[in-house]
Amino acid sequence: MRAVVCSNADLEVVERPEPVPRHGQVRIKVLRCGICGSDLHARHGIDAWADIAARAGYDRLARSADELVLGHEFCGEVAEHGPGCRRGSPAGTPVVALPLLRGAHGVDTTGLSVHAPGAYAEQTLVEESLMMPVPNGLAPETAALTEPMAVAWHAVRRGEVGRRTVAIVIGCGPIGLAVILLLKAKGVRAVVASDYSPARRALASACGADVVLDPAHGSPYTAVRRRGHLEDIPAALELAVGTREKLERLPFGWWHAWRLGEALGAAPRHPVIFECVGMPGVIDSIIDGAPLFSRVVVVGVCVGVDRITPAMAINKEIDLRFVLGYTPLEFRDTLQMLADGDVDPSPLITGTVGLDGVETAFTMLGNPETHAKILIDPQSTAVSPAPA
Ligand SMILES: [Zn+2]
């Protein structure tokens, strides 16, 4: 079969043997595979990433000199069952799967480890237990977005965003856009999106963001003033003392009323801010600009060392959360949302290439003005991203 191999930052289309499914695994024919921002990063910076993963106990992420087949956002068609499969989905069934593969040494990350070659190829392997049939005749290009949309769904869930919460999305690349789509699908009324790129801002609008702005010309945090957020320390002190003064007028102990208020969920109103950039300095700029008590969900992956000012985060009691991946349930629910039409990710897809066009697609994805998500169709001969 044909596959794109990444080694020492070179991308090359090569012939490789068809993968053989082991116990409980299924070989699938790849229909579409998304090019992820982390693939672009892996091409040049996977060693730093592999070092960090090893420190967290996973030492089988690929190294730059390895021959790695990337691709973890895919949709395929069942081709062959390995031994011990339950065979719930017969050959030819369109499927998606979590990009994890059980090997001799444990579970590996598909498309980021040489032990689990990814879907920049005509064929790849999946675990039958992590494979799900694509419902409702959903198109493969949409189904292939289940994985990145599940990342965004996990982030939105970790943000504990209510419909009346103001959500602010910093960075409108594919993940920021996916977060916007899922916030709107969840019924969040006020979604603010911020990006320096005019093309990305246009996509944010297409994905349903209510307020879209250029951070060079306005602050995403002042765009949500007069929502009852506490802008500064005097406002927080005023709230504490003022509330205490009001409760003083009650004929019973003020602490009973305060405790009841807390039990009913009364708390200072605050936005939830999604960091979807992943560059040094972004988290600190959010801490600096955000209203008090803001919750910050870090989705963008900054692999290098970054600096923050803890005292500023303390002054504002910023709630900083980091997110990774999704659960199998979140993946399944995301697929169902796509199949039910609750969320339409089509604005994200800006082009499709064949395996021979992957190198060009990587180059073009470096410019936010031209593309957001490019899909690979291994059967296509397109060497430059054609409109989807
Ligand atoms: Zn990804």
Coordinates of C-alpha atoms and ligand atoms in Angstrom, one line a residue:
M1 CA 0.0 0.0 0.0
R2 CA 1.0 3.7 -0.4
A3 CA 1.7 5.8 2.7
V4 CA 3.3 9.1 3.6
V5 CA 6.4 8.5 5.8
C6 CA 7.8 11.4 7.9
S7 CA 11.5 11.0 8.8
N8 CA 14.0 13.8 9.7
A9 CA 11.3 16.3 8.8
D10 CA 11.0 14.9 5.2
L11 CA 7.6 13.7 3.9
E12 CA 7.8 11.0 1.3
V13 CA 5.2 8.8 -0.3
V14 CA 6.5 5.2 -0.1
E15 CA 5.2 1.6 -0.7
R16 CA 4.8 -0.3 2.6
P17 CA 3.3 -3.7 3.4
E18 CA -0.4 -3.8 4.2
P19 CA -0.8 -3.8 8.0
V20 CA -1.9 -7.1 9.6
P21 CA -4.5 -6.9 12.3
R22 CA -3.6 -8.5 15.6
H23 CA -5.9 -10.0 18.1
G24 CA -9.0 -7.7 18.5
Q25 CA -7.9 -5.4 15.7
V26 CA -9.4 -4.4 12.4
R27 CA -7.6 -3.3 9.2
I28 CA -9.5 -0.4 7.6
K29 CA -9.2 1.2 4.2
V30 CA -8.7 4.9 4.8
L31 CA -11.4 7.1 3.2
R32 CA -10.3 10.5 4.7
C33 CA -7.7 11.6 7.2
G34 CA -7.4 15.1 8.6
I35 CA -4.1 17.0 8.8
C36 CA -3.9 18.2 12.4
G37 CA -1.8 21.1 13.8
S38 CA 0.0 18.6 15.9
D39 CA 1.1 16.8 12.8
L40 CA 2.7 20.0 11.5
H41 CA 4.4 20.3 14.9
A42 CA 5.5 16.7 15.0
R43 CA 7.2 17.0 11.6
H44 CA 9.8 19.4 13.0
G45 CA 9.5 19.2 16.8
I46 CA 8.6 15.7 17.8
D47 CA 11.7 15.1 19.9
A48 CA 10.9 17.8 22.5
W49 CA 7.4 16.4 22.6
A50 CA 8.6 12.8 23.0
D51 CA 10.9 13.9 25.9
I52 CA 7.9 15.4 27.7
A53 CA 5.7 12.3 27.0
A54 CA 8.6 10.1 28.3
R55 CA 8.7 12.1 31.5
A56 CA 5.0 11.4 31.9
G57 CA 5.7 7.7 31.5
Y58 CA 5.0 7.2 27.8
D59 CA 8.3 6.5 26.0
R60 CA 7.1 5.2 22.7
L61 CA 6.3 8.5 21.0
A62 CA 8.2 8.7 17.7
R63 CA 11.6 10.4 17.4
S64 CA 12.5 12.6 14.5
A65 CA 14.8 10.0 12.9
D66 CA 12.0 7.3 13.0
E67 CA 9.9 6.5 9.9
L68 CA 6.6 7.7 11.2
V69 CA 3.2 7.5 9.4
L70 CA 1.2 10.4 10.8
G71 CA -2.6 10.6 10.9
H72 CA -5.0 10.3 13.8
E73 CA -8.2 12.0 12.5
F74 CA -9.6 9.4 10.1
C75 CA -12.6 7.7 8.7
G76 CA -12.4 4.4 6.9
E77 CA -14.1 1.3 5.7
V78 CA -13.8 -2.1 7.4
A79 CA -11.4 -4.3 5.3
E80 CA -10.3 -7.2 7.5
H81 CA -10.9 -8.5 11.0
G82 CA -8.1 -9.9 13.1
P83 CA -8.4 -13.0 15.2
G84 CA -10.8 -12.8 18.2
C85 CA -12.9 -10.0 16.8
R86 CA -16.7 -9.9 17.5
R87 CA -17.3 -8.7 13.9
G88 CA -20.1 -6.4 14.7
S89 CA -19.4 -4.3 11.6
P90 CA -18.9 -6.4 8.4
A91 CA -16.4 -5.6 5.7
G92 CA -17.3 -2.4 3.9
T93 CA -18.9 -0.7 6.9
P94 CA -17.8 3.0 7.2
V95 CA -16.2 3.5 10.6
V96 CA -14.3 5.9 12.8
A97 CA -12.1 4.9 15.7
L98 CA -10.2 6.4 18.6
P99 CA -6.5 6.6 17.5
L100 CA -5.2 4.2 20.1
L101 CA -3.7 0.7 19.4
R102 CA -2.9 -2.1 21.8
G103 CA 0.6 -3.6 21.1
A104 CA 3.0 -5.9 22.8
H105 CA 4.2 -3.2 25.2
G106 CA 0.9 -1.5 25.9
V107 CA -1.4 1.0 24.3
D108 CA 0.2 3.3 21.6
T109 CA -1.0 6.5 20.1
T110 CA -1.9 6.0 16.4
G111 CA -0.1 8.4 14.1
L112 CA 2.4 9.5 16.7
S113 CA 4.2 6.3 17.4
V114 CA 6.0 3.9 15.0
H115 CA 4.2 1.1 16.9
A116 CA 0.9 2.4 15.6
P117 CA 1.3 3.8 12.1
G118 CA -1.4 6.4 11.3
A119 CA -3.8 7.1 8.5
Y120 CA -1.7 9.1 6.0
A121 CA -1.9 5.8 4.1
E122 CA -4.3 3.6 2.1
Q123 CA -4.8 1.3 5.1
T124 CA -4.4 1.5 8.9
L125 CA -5.2 -0.6 12.0
V126 CA -7.8 0.2 14.7
E127 CA -8.9 -1.6 17.8
E128 CA -12.4 -3.2 17.2
S129 CA -13.4 -2.1 20.8
L130 CA -12.6 1.6 19.9
M131 CA -14.2 1.4 16.4
M132 CA -17.7 2.9 15.8
P133 CA -19.8 2.5 12.7
V134 CA -20.6 5.9 11.1
P135 CA -24.4 6.5 11.5
N136 CA -27.0 8.1 9.3
G137 CA -24.9 7.9 6.1
L138 CA -22.7 10.7 7.4
A139 CA -20.2 11.7 4.7
P140 CA -16.6 10.4 5.3
E141 CA -15.2 14.0 5.2
T142 CA -17.4 15.0 8.1
A143 CA -16.9 11.7 10.0
A144 CA -13.1 12.2 9.8
L145 CA -13.6 15.3 11.9
T146 CA -15.0 13.3 14.8
E147 CA -11.6 13.2 16.4
P148 CA -10.8 16.9 16.4
M149 CA -14.4 17.7 17.3
A150 CA -14.2 15.3 20.2
V151 CA -11.1 17.2 21.5
A152 CA -13.2 20.4 21.4
W153 CA -16.1 18.7 23.0
H154 CA -13.9 17.5 25.9
A155 CA -12.6 21.1 26.3
V156 CA -16.1 22.5 26.4
R157 CA -17.2 19.9 29.0
R158 CA -14.1 20.6 31.1
G159 CA -15.0 24.3 30.9
E160 CA -18.4 23.6 32.6
V161 CA -20.0 26.3 30.4
G162 CA -23.6 27.1 31.0
R163 CA -25.9 28.6 28.4
R164 CA -25.7 32.0 30.0
T165 CA -22.0 31.9 30.6
V166 CA -19.9 34.1 28.3
A167 CA -17.4 32.0 26.4
I168 CA -14.3 33.6 24.9
V169 CA -12.3 31.7 22.3
I170 CA -8.7 33.0 21.9
G171 CA -7.3 31.7 18.5
C172 CA -9.5 30.5 15.7
G173 CA -7.5 27.7 14.1
P174 CA -9.2 24.4 13.6
I175 CA -9.5 23.6 17.3
G176 CA -10.7 27.1 18.2
L177 CA -13.3 26.9 15.4
A178 CA -14.4 23.4 16.7
V179 CA -14.8 24.8 20.2
I180 CA -17.0 27.6 18.8
L181 CA -19.1 25.1 16.9
L182 CA -19.7 23.0 20.0
L183 CA -20.3 25.9 22.3
K184 CA -23.1 27.0 19.9
A185 CA -24.4 23.4 19.6
K186 CA -24.6 23.4 23.4
G187 CA -26.7 26.5 23.3
V188 CA -24.2 29.0 24.8
R189 CA -25.6 32.4 23.9
A190 CA -22.6 34.6 24.0
V191 CA -19.5 33.3 22.2
V192 CA -16.7 35.8 21.6
A193 CA -13.9 34.8 19.2
S194 CA -10.6 36.5 18.8
D195 CA -7.9 36.1 16.1
Y196 CA -5.4 38.3 14.2
S197 CA -6.2 36.6 10.9
P198 CA -9.1 38.1 8.8
A199 CA -9.7 34.6 7.2
R200 CA -9.9 32.9 10.5
R201 CA -12.3 35.6 11.8
A202 CA -14.5 35.0 8.8
L203 CA -14.5 31.2 9.6
A204 CA -15.3 32.0 13.3
S205 CA -18.4 33.9 12.1
A206 CA -19.3 31.0 9.8
C207 CA -19.1 28.7 12.8
G208 CA -21.6 30.8 14.7
A209 CA -19.5 33.1 17.0
D210 CA -21.6 36.0 18.2
V211 CA -18.8 38.6 18.6
V212 CA -15.7 38.3 16.4
L213 CA -12.8 40.6 16.9
D214 CA -9.2 41.4 15.9
P215 CA -7.1 41.5 19.2
A216 CA -5.0 44.2 17.5
H217 CA -8.0 46.5 17.6
G218 CA -10.0 45.5 20.6
S219 CA -10.0 43.3 23.7
P220 CA -12.1 40.2 23.8
Y221 CA -12.5 40.8 27.5
T222 CA -14.0 44.3 27.2
A223 CA -16.3 43.0 24.5
V224 CA -18.2 41.3 27.3
R225 CA -18.3 44.2 29.8
R226 CA -21.6 44.8 31.6
R227 CA -22.2 41.1 31.9
G228 CA -21.8 41.3 35.7
H229 CA -18.1 40.2 35.5
L230 CA -15.8 41.7 38.1
E231 CA -13.2 43.8 36.2
D232 CA -10.8 44.6 39.0
I233 CA -9.9 44.2 42.7
P234 CA -12.0 47.2 44.0
A235 CA -15.1 45.6 42.3
A236 CA -14.4 42.3 44.2
L237 CA -13.8 44.1 47.5
E238 CA -17.0 46.1 47.0
L239 CA -19.0 42.9 46.3
A240 CA -17.7 41.2 49.5
V241 CA -18.3 44.1 51.8
G242 CA -21.5 45.2 50.1
T243 CA -23.0 41.7 50.2
R244 CA -22.1 41.5 53.9
E245 CA -23.8 44.9 54.6
K246 CA -27.0 43.8 52.8
L247 CA -27.2 40.5 54.8
E248 CA -26.7 42.6 58.0
R249 CA -30.3 43.7 57.7
L250 CA -31.6 40.1 58.0
P251 CA -33.3 39.2 61.3
F252 CA -31.1 36.0 61.5
G253 CA -27.4 35.1 61.3
W254 CA -25.9 36.4 58.0
W255 CA -23.8 33.3 57.7
H256 CA -27.0 31.1 57.2
A257 CA -28.0 33.3 54.2
W258 CA -24.4 33.2 52.8
R259 CA -24.2 29.4 53.2
L260 CA -27.6 29.0 51.5
G261 CA -26.5 31.3 48.7
E262 CA -23.4 29.2 48.1
A263 CA -25.4 25.9 48.2
L264 CA -27.7 27.4 45.6
G265 CA -24.7 28.1 43.4
A266 CA -24.4 31.9 43.9
A267 CA -20.9 33.0 42.9
P268 CA -19.4 36.0 41.1
R269 CA -20.2 35.8 37.4
H270 CA -17.2 35.0 35.3
P271 CA -16.5 34.1 31.7
V272 CA -14.9 30.8 30.5
I273 CA -11.9 31.5 28.3
F274 CA -10.5 28.9 25.8
E275 CA -6.8 29.2 25.0
C276 CA -6.6 27.7 21.5
V277 CA -3.3 29.2 20.3
G278 CA -0.6 27.2 22.1
M279 CA 2.2 29.9 21.8
P280 CA 4.4 31.2 24.6
G281 CA 3.0 34.2 26.3
V282 CA -0.7 33.6 25.5
I283 CA -1.7 32.2 28.9
D284 CA -0.1 35.1 30.6
S285 CA -1.8 37.6 28.4
I286 CA -5.1 35.9 29.2
I287 CA -4.4 36.1 32.9
D288 CA -3.5 39.8 32.5
G289 CA -6.7 40.7 30.5
A290 CA -9.3 38.4 32.0
P291 CA -12.0 39.5 34.5
L292 CA -11.7 38.2 38.1
F293 CA -12.6 34.6 38.7
S294 CA -12.3 33.7 35.0
R295 CA -12.0 30.0 34.2
V296 CA -9.3 29.4 31.6
V297 CA -9.3 26.1 29.6
V298 CA -5.9 25.5 27.9
V299 CA -6.5 23.6 24.7
G300 CA -3.6 24.9 22.6
V301 CA -0.4 22.9 23.0
C302 CA 2.7 25.0 23.8
V303 CA 5.5 22.4 23.9
G304 CA 8.3 24.8 25.1
V305 CA 8.7 26.5 28.5
D306 CA 6.3 29.3 29.1
R307 CA 6.1 32.1 31.7
I308 CA 3.1 33.2 33.8
T309 CA 2.7 35.8 36.6
P310 CA 1.2 33.7 39.4
A311 CA 0.5 36.8 41.6
M312 CA -1.7 38.2 38.9
A313 CA -3.6 34.9 38.6
I314 CA -3.9 34.9 42.4
N315 CA -5.2 38.5 42.5
K316 CA -7.9 37.5 40.1
E317 CA -8.3 33.9 41.5
I318 CA -8.0 32.6 37.9
D319 CA -9.1 29.0 37.5
L320 CA -6.6 27.4 35.1
R321 CA -7.5 24.0 33.6
F322 CA -5.6 22.0 31.0
V323 CA -7.2 19.4 28.7
L324 CA -6.0 16.5 26.7
G325 CA -8.0 14.3 24.3
Y326 CA -11.4 12.9 25.2
T327 CA -13.0 9.8 26.7
P328 CA -14.5 7.0 24.5
L329 CA -17.9 8.3 25.5
E330 CA -17.1 11.9 24.4
F331 CA -15.9 10.5 21.1
R332 CA -19.1 8.5 20.6
D333 CA -21.3 11.5 21.6
T334 CA -19.4 13.8 19.2
L335 CA -19.9 11.3 16.3
Q336 CA -23.6 11.2 17.2
M337 CA -23.9 15.0 17.3
L338 CA -22.3 15.1 13.8
A339 CA -24.6 12.4 12.5
D340 CA -27.7 14.1 13.9
G341 CA -26.7 17.4 12.4
D342 CA -26.5 19.1 15.7
V343 CA -23.2 20.5 14.6
D344 CA -21.9 21.2 11.1
P345 CA -18.1 21.3 10.8
S346 CA -18.1 21.9 7.0
P347 CA -16.8 25.5 7.3
L348 CA -13.6 24.1 8.7
I349 CA -12.8 22.0 5.7
T350 CA -10.9 24.1 3.2
G351 CA -9.4 21.5 0.9
T352 CA -8.6 17.9 0.1
V353 CA -5.4 16.3 -1.3
G354 CA -4.1 12.9 -2.3
L355 CA -1.1 11.4 -0.6
D356 CA 1.2 13.1 -3.1
G357 CA -0.2 16.5 -2.0
V358 CA 0.5 16.2 1.7
E359 CA 3.8 18.1 1.5
T360 CA 2.1 21.0 -0.3
A361 CA -0.8 20.9 2.2
F362 CA 1.6 21.2 5.1
T363 CA 3.2 24.2 3.5
M364 CA -0.1 25.8 2.8
L365 CA -1.4 25.2 6.4
G366 CA 1.4 27.4 7.6
N367 CA -0.6 30.4 6.3
P368 CA -3.8 30.9 8.2
E369 CA -5.2 33.1 5.4
T370 CA -5.5 30.2 2.9
H371 CA -6.5 27.1 4.8
A372 CA -8.0 25.7 8.1
K373 CA -8.5 21.9 7.8
I374 CA -7.1 20.0 4.9
L375 CA -8.2 16.4 4.5
I376 CA -6.2 13.6 2.8
D377 CA -8.1 11.3 0.4
P378 CA -5.7 8.4 -0.3
Q379 CA -7.5 7.6 -3.5
S380 CA -7.3 11.2 -4.8
T381 CA -4.5 12.3 -7.2
A382 CA -4.8 15.9 -6.2
V383 CA -1.3 17.3 -5.4
S384 CA -2.6 20.7 -4.3
P385 CA -5.6 21.2 -1.9
A386 CA -8.7 21.2 -4.0
P387 CA -11.9 22.6 -2.5
A388 CA -13.6 19.9 -0.5
Ligands
ZN1 ZN -5.2 16.2 16.3

